[in-house]
Short mmCIF file of C-alpha atoms in Angstrom, two decimals:
data_model
loop_
_atom_site.label_atom_id
_atom_site.label_comp_id
_atom_site.label_asym_id
_atom_site.label_seq_id
_atom_site.Cartn_x
_atom_site.Cartn_y
_atom_site.Cartn_z
CA MET A 29 0.00 0.00 0.00
CA SER A 30 2.77 2.40 0.87
CA LEU A 31 4.33 1.69 -2.50
CA LEU A 32 1.07 2.62 -4.17
CA LEU A 33 0.96 5.84 -2.23
CA SER A 34 4.50 6.69 -3.12
CA LEU A 35 3.78 6.06 -6.78
CA PHE A 36 0.75 8.27 -6.56
CA PHE A 37 2.74 10.88 -4.80
CA PHE A 38 5.56 10.96 -7.30
CA GLY A 39 3.04 10.94 -10.11
CA LEU A 40 1.85 14.18 -8.63
CA MET A 41 5.39 15.53 -8.56
CA ASP A 42 5.83 14.94 -12.26
CA GLN A 43 3.09 17.23 -13.39
CA LEU A 44 4.61 20.38 -12.03
CA CYS A 45 2.29 22.74 -13.75
CA THR A 46 1.52 24.84 -10.74
CA THR A 47 -1.71 26.56 -11.60
CA GLN A 48 -3.38 23.41 -12.87
CA ILE A 49 -3.08 21.48 -9.64
CA LYS A 50 -5.98 21.00 -7.27
CA PRO A 51 -5.64 20.20 -3.56
CA GLN A 52 -6.09 16.47 -3.10
CA ILE A 53 -8.00 14.67 -0.43
CA ALA A 54 -5.68 12.39 1.58
CA ASN A 55 -5.45 8.92 0.18
CA ARG A 56 -8.27 6.78 1.52
CA LEU A 57 -6.09 3.71 1.62
CA PHE A 58 -3.78 5.49 3.98
CA ILE A 59 -6.32 7.42 6.03
CA THR A 60 -9.42 5.27 6.14
CA ASN A 61 -11.73 7.65 7.95
CA ASN A 62 -11.79 10.53 5.51
CA PRO A 63 -13.82 12.65 5.13
CA THR A 64 -15.61 12.25 8.44
CA LEU A 65 -18.72 14.00 9.68
CA THR A 66 -16.92 17.18 10.59
CA THR A 67 -13.39 16.87 9.28
CA ILE A 68 -11.62 16.56 5.96
CA ALA A 69 -7.96 15.61 5.68
CA LEU A 70 -6.07 17.05 2.69
CA GLU A 71 -2.60 16.34 1.42
CA LYS A 72 -0.20 19.18 1.98
CA PRO A 73 0.99 20.77 -1.27
CA PHE A 74 4.33 19.05 -1.81
CA CYS A 75 6.29 20.37 -4.81
CA VAL A 76 3.22 22.16 -6.06
CA PHE A 77 4.55 25.73 -5.97
CA GLY A 78 7.59 25.44 -8.22
CA SER A 79 10.86 25.86 -6.39
CA ASP A 80 11.79 25.54 -2.78
CA SER A 81 13.93 28.63 -2.97
CA CYS A 82 11.18 30.76 -1.56
CA SER A 83 12.39 31.76 1.88
CA GLY A 84 9.96 33.04 4.46
CA CYS A 85 7.10 31.77 2.37
CA ASN A 86 3.91 30.45 3.90
CA VAL A 87 1.07 28.42 2.52
CA TYR A 88 -2.46 29.44 3.41
CA LEU A 89 -5.37 27.11 3.04
CA TYR A 90 -8.79 28.54 2.26
CA GLY A 91 -12.02 26.64 2.40
CA VAL A 92 -15.44 27.52 1.13
CA ASP A 93 -18.90 26.03 1.11
CA VAL A 94 -19.87 25.32 -2.51
CA ALA A 95 -23.07 27.27 -1.94
CA SER A 96 -21.08 30.47 -1.36
CA SER A 97 -21.25 33.11 -4.07
CA GLY A 98 -17.91 34.78 -3.37
CA LEU A 99 -14.68 32.96 -4.12
CA ALA A 100 -12.06 35.69 -3.67
CA VAL A 101 -9.20 34.84 -1.33
CA VAL A 102 -7.02 37.91 -2.02
CA ASP A 103 -7.86 41.57 -2.30
CA ASP A 104 -7.04 43.76 -5.32
CA ASN A 105 -3.44 44.18 -4.21
CA GLY A 106 -2.87 40.44 -3.95
CA VAL A 107 -2.91 40.47 -0.16
CA PRO A 108 -4.62 37.36 1.27
CA LEU A 109 -7.92 38.08 2.98
CA ASN A 110 -7.95 37.55 6.70
CA SER A 111 -11.47 36.13 6.74
CA ASN A 112 -12.27 33.68 9.49
CA PHE A 113 -14.79 30.95 10.14
CA GLN A 114 -17.18 33.02 12.24
CA ARG A 115 -17.39 35.99 9.93
CA THR A 116 -17.98 33.91 6.82
CA ASN A 117 -20.58 31.81 8.59
CA GLY A 118 -18.49 28.67 8.22
CA GLY A 119 -17.58 29.35 4.58
CA ARG A 120 -21.16 29.86 3.50
CA LEU A 121 -20.66 33.52 2.60
CA ALA A 122 -17.07 33.56 1.39
CA PRO A 123 -13.86 31.54 1.68
CA TYR A 124 -12.30 31.48 5.14
CA LYS A 125 -8.74 30.90 6.17
CA VAL A 126 -8.44 27.37 7.50
CA ALA A 127 -4.77 27.00 8.22
CA SER A 128 -1.34 28.40 7.63
CA PHE A 129 1.92 26.46 7.54
CA GLY A 130 5.42 26.66 6.12
CA LEU A 131 6.05 25.58 2.56
CA PRO A 132 6.42 21.78 2.56
CA ASN A 133 9.89 20.70 1.62
CA CYS A 134 9.82 19.20 -1.85
CA LYS A 135 13.16 17.46 -1.34
CA SER A 136 12.00 15.39 1.63
CA PRO A 137 8.45 14.26 1.16
CA PRO A 138 7.07 11.91 3.84
CA GLN A 139 8.21 8.33 3.45
CA PHE A 140 5.09 6.23 3.71
CA ASP A 141 7.16 3.08 3.92
CA ASN A 142 8.22 4.26 7.35
CA ALA A 143 4.68 4.73 8.59
CA GLN A 144 4.94 1.66 10.77
CA ASP A 145 7.92 3.14 12.55
CA LEU A 146 6.64 4.53 15.83
CA THR A 147 9.25 7.23 16.02
CA GLN A 148 8.25 8.60 12.65
CA ILE A 149 4.50 8.18 12.35
CA ALA A 150 3.56 11.37 14.18
CA ASN A 151 6.02 13.31 12.05
CA ILE A 152 4.77 11.71 8.85
CA LEU A 153 1.14 12.43 9.63
CA ASP A 154 1.98 15.98 10.56
CA LYS A 155 4.03 16.48 7.41
CA TYR A 156 1.58 14.85 5.06
CA LEU A 157 -1.82 15.91 6.35
CA VAL A 158 -3.71 19.05 7.01
CA ARG A 159 -6.85 18.16 8.89
CA ILE A 160 -9.68 20.64 8.43
CA GLY A 161 -12.11 20.83 11.32
CA ASP A 162 -9.57 19.62 13.83
CA ASN A 163 -9.91 22.26 16.52
CA VAL A 164 -12.98 21.71 18.65
CA THR A 165 -12.38 24.41 21.25
CA CYS A 166 -11.18 27.49 19.36
CA LEU A 167 -14.67 28.82 18.67
CA THR A 168 -15.61 28.94 22.32
CA ASP A 169 -12.22 29.90 23.75
CA PRO A 170 -12.09 33.70 24.13
CA ASN A 171 -8.30 33.66 24.48
CA TYR A 172 -7.69 31.88 21.22
CA LEU A 173 -5.78 34.11 18.86
CA GLY A 174 -4.58 31.90 16.00
CA ILE A 175 -6.40 30.79 12.90
CA CYS A 176 -9.47 28.93 14.11
CA ASN A 177 -10.11 25.62 12.37
CA PRO A 178 -13.37 24.45 13.92
CA PRO A 179 -15.40 21.37 12.92
CA LEU A 180 -17.20 21.55 9.60
CA SER A 181 -20.91 20.92 9.16
CA GLU A 182 -21.95 17.39 8.37
CA GLY A 183 -23.29 16.53 4.94
CA THR A 184 -21.98 19.79 3.49
CA THR A 185 -19.88 20.15 0.35
CA TYR A 186 -16.69 22.21 0.47
CA ARG A 187 -13.87 23.27 -1.86
CA PHE A 188 -10.37 24.15 -0.82
CA ARG A 189 -7.48 26.14 -2.27
CA TYR A 190 -3.84 26.56 -1.28
CA ILE A 191 -2.13 29.88 -1.88
CA LEU A 192 1.55 30.64 -1.54
CA VAL A 193 2.30 33.85 0.29
CA ASN A 194 5.77 35.30 0.01
CA SER A 195 7.71 37.14 2.65
CA THR A 196 6.19 40.49 1.67
CA GLY A 197 2.76 39.13 2.59
CA LYS A 198 1.45 39.00 -0.97
CA MET A 199 0.18 36.03 -2.87
CA ALA A 200 2.89 34.52 -5.06
CA ASP A 201 1.06 31.52 -6.44
CA GLN A 202 -2.13 29.55 -5.99
CA THR A 203 -3.67 26.22 -6.83
CA LEU A 204 -7.05 25.69 -8.41
CA TRP A 205 -10.07 25.12 -6.18
CA SER A 206 -10.24 21.48 -5.25
CA ASP A 207 -12.94 19.12 -6.40
CA SER A 208 -15.95 19.36 -4.18
CA ILE A 209 -15.61 17.25 -1.04
CA THR A 210 -18.66 16.38 0.99
CA THR A 211 -18.54 15.58 4.69
CA ARG A 212 -20.39 12.48 5.74
CA THR A 213 -23.88 12.35 7.01
CA VAL A 214 -24.75 10.25 9.99
CA LYS A 215 -27.53 7.70 9.89
CA ASP A 216 -29.97 7.47 12.75
CA MET A 217 -29.36 4.21 14.59
CA SER A 218 -33.05 3.81 15.39
CA ARG A 219 -33.69 3.36 11.69
CA ILE A 220 -31.46 0.30 11.34
CA ASP A 221 -33.64 -2.47 10.01
CA THR A 222 -33.39 -5.47 12.31
CA TRP A 223 -35.90 -7.68 10.54
CA PRO A 224 -34.23 -11.08 10.29
CA GLY A 225 -35.40 -11.58 6.73
CA ARG A 226 -35.39 -15.05 5.30
CA ARG A 227 -35.16 -18.09 7.48
CA SER A 228 -32.02 -20.11 7.13
CA GLY A 229 -32.19 -23.44 5.35
CA GLY A 230 -30.97 -25.28 8.44
CA MET A 231 -33.83 -24.00 10.54
CA ILE A 232 -36.39 -25.08 7.94
CA VAL A 233 -34.80 -28.52 7.59
CA ILE A 234 -34.62 -29.15 11.34
CA THR A 235 -38.12 -27.90 12.09
CA SER A 236 -39.92 -29.67 9.27
CA ILE A 237 -38.10 -32.99 9.53
CA LEU A 238 -38.41 -33.17 13.30
CA SER A 239 -42.12 -32.33 13.20
CA VAL A 240 -42.73 -35.10 10.70
CA LEU A 241 -40.63 -37.58 12.68
CA VAL A 242 -42.43 -36.87 15.95
CA PHE A 243 -45.74 -37.40 14.19
CA LEU A 244 -44.54 -40.66 12.67
CA LEU A 245 -43.24 -41.86 15.97
CA LEU A 246 -46.47 -41.08 17.81
CA ALA A 247 -48.50 -42.76 15.06
CA ALA A 248 -46.29 -45.83 15.17
CA PHE A 249 -46.50 -45.93 18.94
CA ALA A 250 -50.29 -45.72 18.87
CA ALA A 251 -50.39 -48.43 16.22
CA ALA A 252 -48.15 -50.71 18.27
CA VAL A 253 -50.20 -50.24 21.42
CA LEU A 254 -53.53 -50.70 19.63
CA THR A 255 -52.32 -53.79 17.81
CA SER A 256 -51.09 -55.54 20.91
CA MET A 257 -54.25 -54.58 22.82
CA MET A 258 -56.57 -55.93 20.14
CA GLY A 259 -54.54 -59.08 19.81
CA GLY A 260 -55.09 -59.81 23.50
CA SER A 261 -52.27 -60.71 25.83
CA PRO A 262 -50.07 -63.31 24.24
CA THR A 263 -48.17 -63.78 27.49
CA GLY A 264 -51.28 -65.06 29.28
CA ALA A 265 -51.85 -68.64 30.45
CA ASN A 266 -53.33 -69.39 27.06
CA ALA A 267 -50.05 -68.80 25.35
CA THR A 268 -48.02 -71.13 27.55
CA MET A 269 -50.43 -73.98 27.11
CA HIS A 270 -50.80 -73.75 23.37
CA GLU A 271 -47.43 -72.70 22.28
CA SER A 272 -47.82 -73.55 18.62
CA ARG A 273 -51.02 -71.49 18.41
CA THR A 274 -49.43 -68.60 20.13
CA THR A 275 -46.64 -68.58 17.62
CA GLN A 276 -49.13 -68.36 14.85
CA GLN A 277 -51.01 -65.65 16.62
CA ALA A 278 -47.89 -63.63 17.27
CA SER A 279 -46.85 -63.77 13.69
CA SER A 280 -50.31 -62.80 12.45
CA GLU A 281 -50.23 -59.92 14.94
CA ALA A 282 -46.99 -58.76 13.46
CA TYR A 283 -48.56 -58.83 10.02
CA SER A 284 -51.65 -56.94 11.10
CA GLY A 285 -49.31 -54.45 12.73
CA VAL A 286 -47.62 -54.08 9.38
CA LEU A 287 -50.92 -53.46 7.65
CA ARG A 288 -52.05 -50.88 10.18
CA GLY A 289 -48.69 -49.20 10.47
CA SER A 290 -47.40 -46.40 8.34
CA SER A 291 -45.65 -46.90 5.02
CA LEU A 292 -42.31 -46.28 6.70
CA GLU A 293 -42.85 -49.20 9.02
CA ARG A 294 -43.88 -51.37 6.16
CA GLU A 295 -40.64 -50.76 4.32
CA ARG A 296 -38.73 -51.64 7.41
CA TYR A 297 -40.58 -54.69 8.49
CA VAL A 298 -41.56 -56.58 5.42
CA PRO A 299 -38.13 -57.76 4.31
CA LYS A 300 -37.34 -59.08 7.77
CA PRO A 301 -38.14 -62.76 8.13
CA GLN A 302 -40.02 -63.68 11.25
CA ALA A 303 -38.18 -65.77 13.74
CA MET B 1 -37.68 -68.32 22.97
CA ALA B 2 -39.73 -69.02 19.88
CA GLY B 3 -42.36 -66.32 19.48
CA LYS B 4 -41.22 -64.36 22.53
CA GLY B 5 -39.38 -61.70 20.57
CA SER B 6 -36.53 -62.50 18.30
CA SER B 7 -33.07 -62.46 19.82
CA GLY B 8 -31.75 -60.86 16.62
CA VAL B 9 -34.05 -57.89 17.04
CA ALA B 10 -33.14 -57.67 20.72
CA GLY B 11 -29.48 -57.65 19.71
CA LEU B 12 -30.10 -54.80 17.30
CA ILE B 13 -31.96 -52.86 19.97
CA ILE B 14 -29.11 -53.34 22.42
CA PHE B 15 -26.62 -52.13 19.85
CA GLY B 16 -28.85 -49.12 19.08
CA ASN B 17 -29.14 -48.28 22.75
CA ILE B 18 -25.39 -48.45 23.26
CA ILE B 19 -25.04 -45.83 20.53
CA ILE B 20 -27.82 -43.76 22.11
CA LEU B 21 -26.29 -43.81 25.55
CA MET B 22 -22.89 -42.83 24.26
CA ALA B 23 -24.30 -40.11 22.05
CA GLY B 24 -26.48 -38.94 24.94
CA LEU B 25 -23.44 -38.57 27.14
CA ALA B 26 -21.65 -36.68 24.38
CA LEU B 27 -24.66 -34.38 23.94
CA PHE B 28 -24.74 -33.83 27.69
CA ALA B 29 -21.08 -32.82 27.76
CA GLU B 30 -21.32 -30.76 24.61
CA THR B 31 -24.32 -28.73 25.72
CA ILE B 32 -22.72 -28.09 29.09
CA TRP B 33 -19.85 -26.62 27.11
CA ALA B 34 -22.27 -24.47 25.14
CA THR B 35 -24.19 -23.21 28.14
CA THR B 36 -21.02 -22.25 30.01
CA ASP B 37 -20.48 -19.84 27.10
CA PRO B 38 -16.70 -19.95 26.67
CA TYR B 39 -16.86 -17.18 24.04
CA LYS B 40 -18.77 -15.00 26.51
CA VAL B 41 -21.42 -13.74 24.13
CA TYR B 42 -24.41 -14.49 26.34
CA SER B 43 -25.03 -10.84 27.18
CA ILE B 44 -25.29 -9.92 23.52
CA LEU B 45 -28.10 -12.42 23.11
CA GLY B 46 -29.60 -11.69 26.51
CA VAL B 47 -29.97 -7.95 25.97
CA THR B 48 -31.93 -8.60 22.78
CA GLY B 49 -34.16 -11.07 24.62
CA LYS B 50 -33.31 -13.79 22.10
CA ASP B 51 -31.23 -15.90 24.46
CA ASP B 52 -33.19 -19.09 23.79
CA VAL B 53 -30.18 -20.58 22.03
CA PHE B 54 -29.08 -21.21 25.59
CA ALA B 55 -32.54 -22.33 26.68
CA GLY B 56 -32.24 -25.00 24.00
CA GLY B 57 -28.85 -25.84 25.47
CA TRP B 58 -30.29 -26.34 28.95
CA ILE B 59 -33.03 -28.61 27.61
CA ALA B 60 -30.40 -30.56 25.71
CA ILE B 61 -28.38 -31.09 28.91
CA PHE B 62 -31.44 -32.72 30.44
CA CYS B 63 -32.17 -34.72 27.29
CA GLY B 64 -28.57 -35.85 26.87
CA PHE B 65 -28.50 -37.28 30.36
CA CYS B 66 -31.93 -38.85 29.87
CA PHE B 67 -30.71 -40.50 26.69
CA PHE B 68 -27.80 -41.90 28.65
CA LEU B 69 -30.02 -43.35 31.39
CA LEU B 70 -32.70 -44.57 29.00
CA GLY B 71 -30.05 -46.21 26.85
CA ILE B 72 -28.98 -48.29 29.82
CA TYR B 73 -32.60 -49.00 30.75
CA GLY B 74 -33.40 -49.96 27.17
CA ILE B 75 -30.59 -52.51 27.13
CA VAL B 76 -31.87 -54.07 30.35
CA ALA B 77 -35.43 -54.09 29.01
CA ALA B 78 -34.37 -55.77 25.77
CA ILE B 79 -32.36 -58.44 27.60
CA ARG B 80 -35.14 -59.14 30.08
CA GLY B 81 -37.73 -59.16 27.29
CA SER B 82 -40.32 -57.74 29.66
CA ARG B 83 -43.37 -56.16 28.01
CA THR B 84 -43.87 -53.69 30.83
CA MET B 85 -40.24 -52.59 30.82
CA VAL B 86 -40.26 -52.12 27.05
CA MET B 87 -43.50 -50.13 27.25
CA VAL B 88 -42.09 -47.88 29.99
CA TYR B 89 -38.95 -47.46 27.89
CA LEU B 90 -41.01 -46.44 24.87
CA ILE B 91 -43.12 -43.92 26.80
CA LEU B 92 -40.14 -42.28 28.52
CA MET B 93 -38.17 -42.23 25.30
CA LEU B 94 -41.06 -40.55 23.48
CA ILE B 95 -41.18 -37.81 26.11
CA VAL B 96 -37.43 -37.21 25.91
CA TYR B 97 -37.63 -37.32 22.14
CA ILE B 98 -40.22 -34.55 22.05
CA PHE B 99 -38.20 -32.42 24.46
CA GLU B 100 -35.06 -32.87 22.41
CA CYS B 101 -36.98 -31.86 19.26
CA ALA B 102 -38.07 -28.70 21.07
CA SER B 103 -34.47 -28.01 22.06
CA CYS B 104 -33.18 -28.35 18.48
CA ILE B 105 -35.89 -26.16 17.00
CA THR B 106 -35.71 -23.47 19.69
CA SER B 107 -31.98 -23.20 19.47
CA PHE B 108 -31.84 -22.92 15.71
CA THR B 109 -34.79 -20.55 15.42
CA HIS B 110 -33.22 -18.10 17.84
CA ARG B 111 -29.87 -18.40 16.17
CA ASP B 112 -31.50 -17.02 13.04
CA TYR B 113 -32.49 -13.85 14.89
CA MET B 114 -28.99 -13.22 16.11
CA ILE B 115 -27.04 -14.09 12.98
CA ASN B 116 -28.07 -10.73 11.67
CA SER B 117 -25.41 -8.09 11.95
CA ASN B 118 -28.00 -5.29 12.08
CA VAL B 119 -29.47 -6.55 15.34
CA ILE B 120 -26.09 -6.64 17.02
CA LEU B 121 -25.06 -3.35 15.42
CA LYS B 122 -28.09 -1.53 16.75
CA GLN B 123 -27.57 -3.04 20.16
CA MET B 124 -23.92 -1.98 20.20
CA LEU B 125 -24.73 1.59 19.18
CA THR B 126 -27.53 1.83 21.72
CA TYR B 127 -25.79 0.41 24.77
CA TYR B 128 -22.06 1.02 24.38
CA THR B 129 -20.89 3.58 27.00
CA ASP B 130 -24.42 3.90 28.34
CA THR B 131 -23.79 4.02 32.08
CA SER B 132 -27.33 4.79 33.14
CA THR B 133 -28.75 1.29 32.69
CA ALA B 134 -27.65 -2.15 33.80
CA GLN B 135 -27.76 -3.38 30.20
CA GLY B 136 -25.58 -0.48 29.15
CA LYS B 137 -22.92 -1.27 31.74
CA GLU B 138 -23.00 -4.94 30.84
CA MET B 139 -22.77 -4.32 27.10
CA THR B 140 -19.97 -1.82 27.53
CA GLN B 141 -17.95 -4.43 29.35
CA VAL B 142 -18.75 -7.11 26.82
CA TRP B 143 -17.77 -4.94 23.89
CA ASN B 144 -14.63 -3.68 25.58
CA ARG B 145 -13.53 -7.24 26.10
CA ILE B 146 -14.46 -8.48 22.65
CA MET B 147 -12.70 -5.61 20.88
CA LEU B 148 -9.62 -5.87 23.05
CA GLU B 149 -9.23 -9.64 22.96
CA ASN B 150 -10.07 -10.17 19.32
CA ARG B 151 -8.38 -7.06 17.97
CA CYS B 152 -11.47 -6.03 16.10
CA CYS B 153 -13.63 -2.93 15.95
CA GLY B 154 -17.38 -2.49 15.72
CA ILE B 155 -19.50 -4.95 13.79
CA SER B 156 -18.04 -4.67 10.31
CA GLY B 157 -15.18 -2.30 11.12
CA PRO B 158 -14.47 1.16 12.55
CA LYS B 159 -16.89 2.72 10.06
CA ASP B 160 -19.83 1.52 12.15
CA TRP B 161 -18.97 4.06 14.81
CA VAL B 162 -18.90 7.00 12.44
CA ALA B 163 -21.74 6.07 10.13
CA TYR B 164 -24.47 6.05 12.76
CA THR B 165 -25.63 8.10 15.68
CA SER B 166 -24.90 6.34 18.95
CA THR B 167 -24.68 6.71 22.68
CA PHE B 168 -20.92 6.73 22.23
CA ARG B 169 -21.07 9.62 19.74
CA ALA B 170 -23.30 11.60 22.06
CA GLN B 171 -20.55 11.44 24.67
CA PHE B 172 -17.40 11.80 22.60
CA SER B 173 -16.89 14.24 19.74
CA GLU B 174 -15.82 12.83 16.45
CA GLU B 175 -12.67 14.97 16.20
CA LYS B 176 -11.33 13.56 19.43
CA ALA B 177 -12.54 9.97 19.32
CA PRO B 178 -14.15 8.88 16.08
CA TRP B 179 -14.30 5.39 17.56
CA PRO B 180 -13.50 3.84 20.94
CA PHE B 181 -9.79 3.71 21.55
CA LEU B 182 -10.17 -0.04 22.00
CA CYS B 183 -10.24 -0.09 18.22
CA CYS B 184 -6.65 1.15 18.14
CA LYS B 185 -3.87 -1.32 17.53
CA ARG B 186 -2.13 -2.16 20.75
CA ASP B 187 1.22 -3.63 21.64
CA ALA B 188 1.78 -6.75 23.74
CA ASN B 189 1.02 -4.80 26.91
CA PHE B 190 -2.26 -3.47 25.50
CA VAL B 191 -0.85 0.04 25.24
CA ILE B 192 -2.13 2.01 22.26
CA VAL B 193 0.57 2.00 19.60
CA ASN B 194 -0.10 5.50 18.34
CA GLU B 195 -3.12 7.54 19.28
CA GLU B 196 -2.90 10.10 16.50
CA GLY B 197 -2.55 7.41 13.86
CA CYS B 198 -5.57 5.65 15.32
CA ARG B 199 -7.60 8.84 15.42
CA VAL B 200 -7.18 9.58 11.73
CA GLY B 201 -7.79 5.95 10.89
CA HIS B 202 -4.33 5.05 9.61
CA THR B 203 -4.55 1.40 8.61
CA ASP B 204 -1.36 0.53 10.46
CA TYR B 205 -2.74 1.85 13.73
CA ILE B 206 -6.32 0.72 13.77
CA ASN B 207 -8.03 -2.66 13.75
CA THR B 208 -9.96 -2.51 10.53
CA GLN B 209 -11.55 -5.91 11.01
CA GLY B 210 -15.07 -6.09 12.46
CA CYS B 211 -16.10 -8.22 15.42
CA PHE B 212 -19.12 -9.79 13.78
CA ASP B 213 -17.14 -12.83 12.66
CA HIS B 214 -16.20 -13.59 16.24
CA ILE B 215 -19.74 -13.22 17.54
CA SER B 216 -21.39 -15.17 14.73
CA HIS B 217 -18.75 -17.89 15.05
CA ALA B 218 -19.56 -18.23 18.74
CA ILE B 219 -23.33 -18.35 18.23
CA ASN B 220 -22.97 -20.76 15.34
CA SER B 221 -20.74 -23.11 17.31
CA TYR B 222 -23.26 -23.31 20.12
CA THR B 223 -26.19 -23.78 17.79
CA TRP B 224 -24.50 -26.41 15.69
CA GLY B 225 -23.58 -28.36 18.77
CA ILE B 226 -27.04 -28.13 20.25
CA SER B 227 -29.19 -28.37 17.14
CA TRP B 228 -27.36 -30.44 14.57
CA PHE B 229 -25.84 -32.91 16.98
CA GLY B 230 -29.22 -33.28 18.69
CA PHE B 231 -30.81 -33.73 15.29
CA ALA B 232 -28.39 -36.54 14.40
CA ILE B 233 -29.14 -38.31 17.68
CA LEU B 234 -32.85 -37.96 17.06
CA MET B 235 -32.54 -39.55 13.63
CA TRP B 236 -30.80 -42.55 15.15
CA THR B 237 -33.19 -42.74 18.08
CA LEU B 238 -36.12 -42.81 15.67
CA LEU B 239 -34.84 -46.02 14.10
CA VAL B 240 -34.16 -47.63 17.45
CA MET B 241 -37.60 -46.71 18.74
CA LEU B 242 -39.39 -48.07 15.69
CA LEU B 243 -37.46 -51.28 16.10
CA THR B 244 -38.37 -51.38 19.79
CA MET B 245 -42.05 -50.92 18.94
CA TYR B 246 -41.83 -53.84 16.60
CA TYR B 247 -40.06 -55.82 19.29
CA TYR B 248 -42.82 -54.88 21.74
CA MET B 249 -45.44 -56.30 19.42
CA THR B 250 -43.61 -59.60 19.12
CA LEU B 251 -43.29 -60.04 22.88
#
């Protein structure tokens, strides 16, 4: 997987046509939970803005709700707007500044092969990802002074754009707006359908066969009892005195039992020779 | 012995009863195993109210032991060739037979309710981290243990926790804990390997596998032991009983 990511990553490096690049959502193989209800993780813009020679440069990330009419992120002089989440109503009115960070170093992109290394994973995630909607407390904290990056709204579609700001505070370069990215919506757990649906084959087999067998057994039992009752008691004094007659009687009883019994009994009993 | 029951049939009955008594003992042992619940999934069934897989198990314990005793009794009855003994054997065996049928059917029917990931999913979302009810506390413990011991997460994976509303979500914000930290990969000492990696859902730091396999495997094992093994014994017992009825008529 890491190899795939690296390939993807270096594929991105090849097409160094700055203005045609869009911010990319972080690879879903690498970061499985993305986008979430309230956050979106983007790749940082590695090798997107031409050279690394830009000293004192910063990258600003702007985000906007797709429903917003305004898309300007710089004023007429090329100075980035200092719009924030609250004033733009969470990006619904105009783009807001999501984050600001130093220009990612094109010469040392994160090595995804090392992601299993515990000493490097935090660094790799930090280097590779910018997580929008990460700061839960900044909206309510009156002492918070930095760029507030509060949770996004669920089920809302956003676009993002990186701009490169040089040391004079003016925009030097920018990417295109990203493809629209929609945060997840949550499903209400009470609407999960718990109907078991079809019965399993095993249950049908067990239930039907056992019902039939119990019926057969009861019928056979009744037949056996009735037969021996109607035939009288062969173990009585009669039987001991007239042994040859009793034998005959017993065998005829067995045959009448066969005739009265169910077909299953018949199959079983007929081939057996009487002793 | 002419006319007083054939010794060949009696021999067959004795052989059949030896099988029954051995199988009965095996069923007895096997259903004790099932009702002791070594996989510890009873609570999951109990909270739903569909715990009759275990009810079937308890009936099967009784029936297994009865089969064992009746097997012995049947052998004695066949050797003695007593009409009364054979009749008593038949009546008792019929009663046990019907009970064992009930056990098989109950167990398998209730298995069908629980081998449905949606039932368990809804239950998990409703009760996990709910500390206000006894069921909630119980289910929280059960799920903590299952996820920790089996290195799995949710029903079909971590996505279950983020795709639905839940008691857990009402208590923990998604940015901080998209899923319980028991879903995070842990080292040999059960210490979370990397919390940040787990939080963003990095595949190296989260258990992506769901727990449903474990739960369904447990329920299926119990049910197969109780229902299918019981069913096999019943098939054999049917033959022996029919033969005994025939034997009774020749006595």
